[in-house]
Tab-separated table of C-alpha atoms in Angstrom:
chain	number	residue	atom	x	y	z
A	59	MET	CA	0.078	-0.009	-0.208
A	60	VAL	CA	1.293	3.583	-0.772
A	61	ALA	CA	2.185	5.565	2.294
A	62	PHE	CA	0.714	9.139	2.347
A	63	ASP	CA	1.885	11.691	4.841
A	64	VAL	CA	-0.995	12.499	6.863
A	65	PRO	CA	-0.743	15.928	8.665
A	66	ASP	CA	-2.097	16.186	12.240
A	67	VAL	CA	-5.299	18.464	11.930
A	68	GLU	CA	-5.629	20.877	14.905
A	69	TYR	CA	-9.142	19.933	15.980
A	70	THR	CA	-9.015	22.011	19.146
A	71	ARG	CA	-9.101	25.088	16.962
A	72	TYR	CA	-12.618	24.361	15.617
A	73	SER	CA	-15.824	23.780	17.543
A	74	ASN	CA	-18.045	20.929	16.512
A	75	ARG	CA	-20.366	23.087	14.872
A	76	GLN	CA	-17.583	24.404	12.656
A	77	LEU	CA	-16.439	20.938	11.778
A	78	ALA	CA	-19.949	19.616	10.738
A	79	ALA	CA	-20.815	22.813	8.886
A	80	ILE	CA	-19.067	22.017	5.665
A	81	PRO	CA	-20.208	18.457	5.137
A	82	LEU	CA	-23.661	19.202	6.285
A	83	ALA	CA	-23.852	22.315	3.753
A	84	VAL	CA	-22.470	19.800	0.841
A	85	LEU	CA	-25.067	17.223	1.875
A	86	ALA	CA	-27.787	19.881	1.884
A	87	LEU	CA	-26.647	21.079	-1.570
A	88	ALA	CA	-26.440	17.744	-3.026
A	89	LEU	CA	-30.269	17.116	-1.665
A	90	VAL	CA	-31.399	20.283	-3.262
A	91	VAL	CA	-29.748	19.076	-6.613
A	92	LEU	CA	-31.414	15.888	-6.447
A	93	ALA	CA	-34.848	17.323	-5.586
A	94	GLY	CA	-34.703	19.820	-8.319
A	95	TRP	CA	-33.585	17.332	-10.674
A	96	TYR	CA	-36.684	15.383	-9.594
A	97	VAL	CA	-39.034	18.468	-10.229
A	98	VAL	CA	-37.660	18.899	-13.760
A	99	THR	CA	-37.176	15.379	-15.084
A	100	GLY	CA	-39.302	13.295	-12.875
A	101	ALA	CA	-36.402	11.391	-11.546
A	102	PRO	CA	-33.476	12.532	-9.092
A	103	VAL	CA	-31.066	11.009	-11.353
A	104	THR	CA	-31.326	10.489	-15.165
A	105	PRO	CA	-31.506	6.702	-15.706
A	106	GLY	CA	-29.728	5.053	-18.526
A	107	ILE	CA	-31.346	2.911	-21.222
A	108	ALA	CA	-30.579	-0.376	-19.168
A	109	PHE	CA	-33.553	1.080	-16.783
A	110	THR	CA	-35.629	2.985	-19.202
A	111	GLY	CA	-35.385	0.698	-22.167
A	112	GLY	CA	-34.037	1.488	-25.508
A	113	SER	CA	-31.607	0.401	-28.245
A	114	GLU	CA	-27.905	0.719	-28.832
A	115	ILE	CA	-26.119	-0.012	-32.308
A	116	GLN	CA	-22.552	-0.051	-33.273
A	117	ILE	CA	-21.665	1.088	-36.950
A	118	VAL	CA	-18.634	1.533	-38.978
A	119	THR	CA	-18.443	4.671	-40.917
A	120	ASP	CA	-16.298	7.646	-41.762
A	121	ASP	CA	-19.123	10.319	-41.484
A	122	SER	CA	-19.059	12.914	-38.866
A	123	GLN	CA	-21.172	12.638	-35.598
A	124	ALA	CA	-23.575	15.189	-37.149
A	125	ALA	CA	-24.168	13.172	-40.353
A	126	ILE	CA	-24.778	10.171	-38.194
A	127	GLU	CA	-27.416	11.908	-36.333
A	128	ASP	CA	-29.171	13.094	-39.313
A	129	ALA	CA	-29.095	9.534	-41.097
A	130	PHE	CA	-31.414	7.917	-38.460
A	131	ALA	CA	-35.191	8.384	-38.918
A	132	THR	CA	-35.445	7.985	-35.016
A	133	GLU	CA	-33.272	10.867	-33.308
A	134	PRO	CA	-30.374	9.346	-31.409
A	135	GLU	CA	-30.025	10.119	-27.716
A	136	SER	CA	-25.986	9.891	-28.050
A	137	VAL	CA	-23.359	9.117	-30.434
A	138	ARG	CA	-19.991	8.074	-29.123
A	139	ALA	CA	-16.842	7.322	-31.107
A	140	VAL	CA	-14.914	4.162	-30.364
A	141	ARG	CA	-11.253	4.914	-30.167
A	142	GLY	CA	-8.964	3.357	-32.514
A	143	GLU	CA	-11.882	1.318	-34.336
A	144	GLY	CA	-13.333	3.702	-36.775
A	145	SER	CA	-16.703	2.904	-35.332
A	146	TYR	CA	-19.695	4.821	-33.470
A	147	ILE	CA	-21.902	3.600	-30.774
A	148	VAL	CA	-25.413	5.220	-31.246
A	149	THR	CA	-28.096	4.966	-28.575
A	150	PHE	CA	-31.884	5.583	-29.088
A	151	GLN	CA	-34.824	5.433	-26.542
A	152	SER	CA	-36.702	3.600	-29.137
A	153	THR	CA	-36.831	-0.371	-28.912
A	154	ASP	CA	-37.671	-0.703	-32.552
A	155	THR	CA	-34.398	-2.104	-33.571
A	156	ASP	CA	-35.689	-2.942	-37.022
A	157	ALA	CA	-36.424	0.354	-38.008
A	158	ILE	CA	-32.821	1.721	-36.693
A	159	ARG	CA	-31.029	-1.216	-38.496
A	160	ALA	CA	-33.212	-0.270	-41.778
A	161	SER	CA	-31.961	3.459	-41.454
A	162	ALA	CA	-28.266	2.302	-40.839
A	163	ASP	CA	-28.459	-0.075	-43.878
A	164	GLN	CA	-30.159	2.879	-45.929
A	165	ALA	CA	-27.210	5.306	-44.976
A	166	GLY	CA	-24.678	2.615	-45.928
A	167	TYR	CA	-23.281	1.888	-42.525
A	168	GLU	CA	-21.893	-1.475	-41.500
A	169	VAL	CA	-23.659	-2.660	-38.473
A	170	GLU	CA	-21.240	-4.484	-36.191
A	171	SER	CA	-24.016	-5.091	-33.510
A	172	ILE	CA	-27.361	-3.991	-32.337
A	173	GLN	CA	-29.278	-4.581	-29.142
A	174	GLY	CA	-32.445	-3.543	-27.473
A	175	THR	CA	-33.894	-3.474	-23.941
A	176	SER	CA	-37.593	-3.314	-23.499
A	177	ALA	CA	-39.121	-0.559	-21.328
A	178	THR	CA	-40.700	-3.260	-19.210
A	179	PHE	CA	-37.581	-5.085	-18.664
A	180	GLY	CA	-35.604	-1.997	-17.932
A	181	SER	CA	-38.229	-1.012	-15.324
A	182	ARG	CA	-37.888	-4.286	-13.612
A	183	THR	CA	-34.043	-3.941	-13.519
A	184	GLN	CA	-34.252	-0.462	-12.215
A	185	GLN	CA	-36.529	-1.698	-9.142
A	186	LEU	CA	-34.216	-4.539	-8.735
A	187	GLY	CA	-31.061	-2.333	-8.714
A	188	LEU	CA	-32.685	0.254	-6.373
A	189	LEU	CA	-34.079	-2.555	-4.103
A	190	GLY	CA	-30.603	-4.106	-3.680
A	191	LEU	CA	-28.976	-0.379	-3.108
A	192	GLY	CA	-31.687	0.069	-0.374
A	193	ALA	CA	-31.145	-3.421	1.274
A	194	ALA	CA	-27.395	-3.022	1.389
A	195	PHE	CA	-27.842	0.375	3.076
A	196	VAL	CA	-30.453	-0.924	5.602
A	197	GLY	CA	-28.292	-4.073	6.307
A	198	MET	CA	-25.246	-1.862	6.867
A	199	ALA	CA	-27.111	0.448	9.413
A	200	LEU	CA	-28.568	-2.611	11.281
A	201	LEU	CA	-24.884	-4.075	11.424
A	202	VAL	CA	-23.513	-0.548	12.635
A	203	PHE	CA	-26.016	-0.335	15.358
A	204	ALA	CA	-25.392	-3.925	16.485
A	205	MET	CA	-21.929	-3.266	16.659
A	206	PHE	CA	-21.690	-0.209	18.749
A	207	ARG	CA	-25.090	-0.376	20.423
A	208	THR	CA	-25.141	3.435	21.172
A	209	PHE	CA	-27.008	5.903	19.118
A	210	ILE	CA	-24.712	8.755	18.351
A	211	PRO	CA	-21.629	6.720	17.176
A	212	SER	CA	-24.008	4.680	15.101
A	213	VAL	CA	-25.726	7.689	13.498
A	214	ALA	CA	-22.470	9.064	12.655
A	215	VAL	CA	-21.550	6.182	10.731
A	216	VAL	CA	-24.780	5.816	8.843
A	217	LEU	CA	-25.209	9.613	8.296
A	218	SER	CA	-21.636	9.716	6.626
A	219	ALA	CA	-22.525	6.459	4.562
A	220	PHE	CA	-25.878	8.242	3.190
A	221	SER	CA	-23.810	11.308	2.523
A	222	ASP	CA	-21.123	9.418	0.579
A	223	MET	CA	-23.992	8.076	-1.774
A	224	VAL	CA	-25.979	11.283	-1.797
A	225	ILE	CA	-23.128	13.495	-3.092
A	226	PRO	CA	-22.069	11.296	-5.943
A	227	LEU	CA	-25.535	11.141	-7.094
A	228	ALA	CA	-25.834	14.851	-7.381
A	229	LEU	CA	-22.584	15.183	-9.179
A	230	MET	CA	-23.641	12.511	-11.608
A	231	ASN	CA	-26.457	15.133	-12.547
A	232	VAL	CA	-23.939	17.871	-12.885
A	233	PHE	CA	-21.476	15.879	-14.997
A	234	GLY	CA	-24.068	14.117	-17.217
A	235	ILE	CA	-23.710	10.694	-15.826
A	236	LYS	CA	-26.533	8.428	-16.147
A	237	LEU	CA	-27.828	5.868	-13.684
A	238	SER	CA	-26.778	2.451	-14.719
A	239	LEU	CA	-25.832	-1.060	-13.668
A	240	GLY	CA	-22.229	0.057	-13.488
A	241	THR	CA	-23.235	3.346	-11.261
A	242	VAL	CA	-25.512	1.118	-9.015
A	243	ALA	CA	-22.575	-1.168	-8.461
A	244	ALA	CA	-20.241	1.857	-7.603
A	245	LEU	CA	-22.665	3.008	-5.037
A	246	LEU	CA	-22.878	-0.417	-3.503
A	247	MET	CA	-19.116	-0.360	-3.418
A	248	LEU	CA	-19.118	3.300	-1.664
A	249	ILE	CA	-21.227	1.743	1.204
A	250	GLY	CA	-18.520	-0.619	2.060
A	251	TYR	CA	-15.749	1.975	1.518
A	252	SER	CA	-17.536	4.416	3.643
A	253	VAL	CA	-18.162	1.836	6.670
A	254	ASP	CA	-14.595	0.687	6.546
A	255	SER	CA	-13.269	4.164	7.393
A	256	ASP	CA	-15.983	5.195	9.739
A	257	ILE	CA	-15.736	2.108	11.777
A	258	LEU	CA	-12.190	2.383	11.910
A	259	LEU	CA	-12.352	5.793	13.397
A	260	ASN	CA	-15.095	4.744	15.811
A	261	ASN	CA	-13.162	1.862	17.091
A	262	HIS	CA	-10.141	3.900	17.687
A	263	ILE	CA	-11.906	6.623	19.496
A	264	LEU	CA	-14.474	4.395	21.517
A	265	ARG	CA	-12.651	0.970	22.168
A	266	ARG	CA	-9.082	1.994	22.286
A	267	ARG	CA	-6.889	3.630	25.367
A	268	GLY	CA	-5.744	7.057	24.786
A	269	ASP	CA	-6.622	10.614	24.414
A	270	PHE	CA	-9.489	11.534	21.951
A	271	TYR	CA	-7.105	13.342	19.505
A	272	GLU	CA	-4.360	10.798	19.689
A	273	SER	CA	-6.791	8.117	18.885
A	274	THR	CA	-8.082	10.265	16.046
A	275	TYR	CA	-4.817	10.656	14.518
A	276	ARG	CA	-3.930	7.061	14.776
A	277	ALA	CA	-7.321	6.223	13.082
A	278	MET	CA	-6.434	8.987	10.331
A	279	ARG	CA	-3.009	7.609	9.470
A	280	THR	CA	-4.735	4.390	8.543
A	281	GLY	CA	-7.844	5.583	7.136
A	282	VAL	CA	-6.717	8.426	4.830
A	283	THR	CA	-3.920	6.110	3.555
A	284	MET	CA	-6.755	3.466	2.699
A	285	THR	CA	-8.940	6.095	1.216
A	286	LEU	CA	-6.211	7.931	-1.040
A	287	THR	CA	-4.818	4.698	-2.248
A	288	SER	CA	-8.400	3.690	-3.460
A	289	LEU	CA	-9.113	7.101	-4.632
A	290	SER	CA	-5.762	7.108	-6.675
A	291	ALA	CA	-6.590	3.669	-8.159
A	292	MET	CA	-10.081	4.574	-9.261
A	293	ALA	CA	-9.029	7.697	-10.925
A	294	VAL	CA	-6.553	5.952	-12.912
A	295	MET	CA	-9.191	3.434	-13.803
A	296	ALA	CA	-11.411	6.209	-14.889
A	297	ILE	CA	-8.773	8.006	-16.960
A	298	VAL	CA	-7.598	4.707	-18.773
A	299	SER	CA	-11.132	3.324	-19.392
A	300	THR	CA	-12.203	6.657	-21.022
A	301	TYR	CA	-9.063	6.694	-23.384
A	302	PHE	CA	-9.594	3.199	-24.393
A	303	ASP	CA	-13.248	3.440	-24.559
A	304	ILE	CA	-13.982	0.482	-22.182
A	305	PRO	CA	-17.655	0.424	-21.284
A	306	LEU	CA	-18.833	0.902	-17.624
A	307	LEU	CA	-15.575	1.270	-16.043
A	308	PRO	CA	-15.209	5.148	-16.626
A	309	GLU	CA	-18.668	5.606	-14.876
A	310	ILE	CA	-17.746	3.328	-12.149
A	311	GLY	CA	-14.414	4.892	-11.634
A	312	THR	CA	-15.800	8.619	-11.714
A	313	VAL	CA	-18.540	7.903	-9.275
A	314	LEU	CA	-16.080	6.135	-6.656
A	315	VAL	CA	-13.665	9.126	-7.016
A	316	PHE	CA	-16.574	11.452	-6.208
A	317	GLY	CA	-17.774	9.364	-3.169
A	318	LEU	CA	-14.178	8.494	-1.879
A	319	ALA	CA	-13.531	12.318	-1.824
A	320	ALA	CA	-16.730	12.802	-0.038
A	321	ASP	CA	-15.881	10.241	2.517
A	322	LEU	CA	-12.771	11.947	3.418
A	323	MET	CA	-14.756	15.085	4.332
A	324	ASN	CA	-17.528	13.403	6.029
A	325	THR	CA	-15.458	10.922	8.137
A	326	TYR	CA	-12.753	13.287	9.609
A	327	LEU	CA	-15.238	16.393	9.700
A	328	MET	CA	-18.503	15.362	10.462
A	329	ASN	CA	-18.185	12.044	12.035
A	330	VAL	CA	-15.142	13.333	14.169
A	331	SER	CA	-17.424	16.358	15.460
A	332	LEU	CA	-20.309	13.902	16.281
A	333	LEU	CA	-17.890	11.430	18.233
A	334	ARG	CA	-16.237	14.483	20.082
A	335	TRP	CA	-19.620	15.842	21.159
A	336	TYR	CA	-20.848	12.294	22.163
A	337	LYS	CA	-17.627	11.625	24.221
A	338	TYR	CA	-17.270	15.085	25.905
A	339	GLU	CA	-20.703	16.369	26.096
A	340	GLY	CA	-23.411	13.743	24.965
A	341	VAL	CA	-22.263	11.114	27.703
A	342	ALA	CA	-21.972	13.748	30.486
A	343	ARG	CA	-25.764	14.782	29.900
């Protein structure tokens, strides 16, 4: 594992409200983005064709993207060039693959592959994906409460994990990343990443001997190194897979980068503030 130099943060200079203000403000802004997106589009995050239904065709042509868009009777949703292959992947909301193939043949395009997903199947896939995501989050929350058996430390872990999922979802809207099976998998992975760093912090502070700040710094040296190592790996994966046009991996890597960056903020600002309040004020009351 790569070793990162983690500087000691002077937590004593900041109140609990000051530490929690930034992550809570970012979380509130993310919720506003999701709510606004829902009002405008009818969904908090734009779903991809795997969830809405649609078609995808890969063609070989020397035409420009604008010419390709004009060649089809059905307006394409997107046209993406495949690097190094001289081909394009064109997606449609329509599931009429016969009409799409006919338009491609009429334009003189060589069709390498074509596939469609019905709206009914896509809707069921979306329900299963969201159900799995919700079940994983609820299972994580129950496990955390069973481990710590105290309200505030458990809430700190669950709130951090919730924020680690909400912030990437909002950023997906900002950067035009659609909800797909790949991004759902990335969100599931974020639950695990978030729980790892938060449980590490809670264990050091609540179950090991030593001063609060000493325990926090020990947890940070391990936790920040783990998170930054994972973040660096995901960033490299996103960049390389984008360059070579590898499907799904760019979206997975980008969402994980968003979530891991949010996890650093949530764990070592919001979670620390809640644990400090619990240890020095909450228990006393």
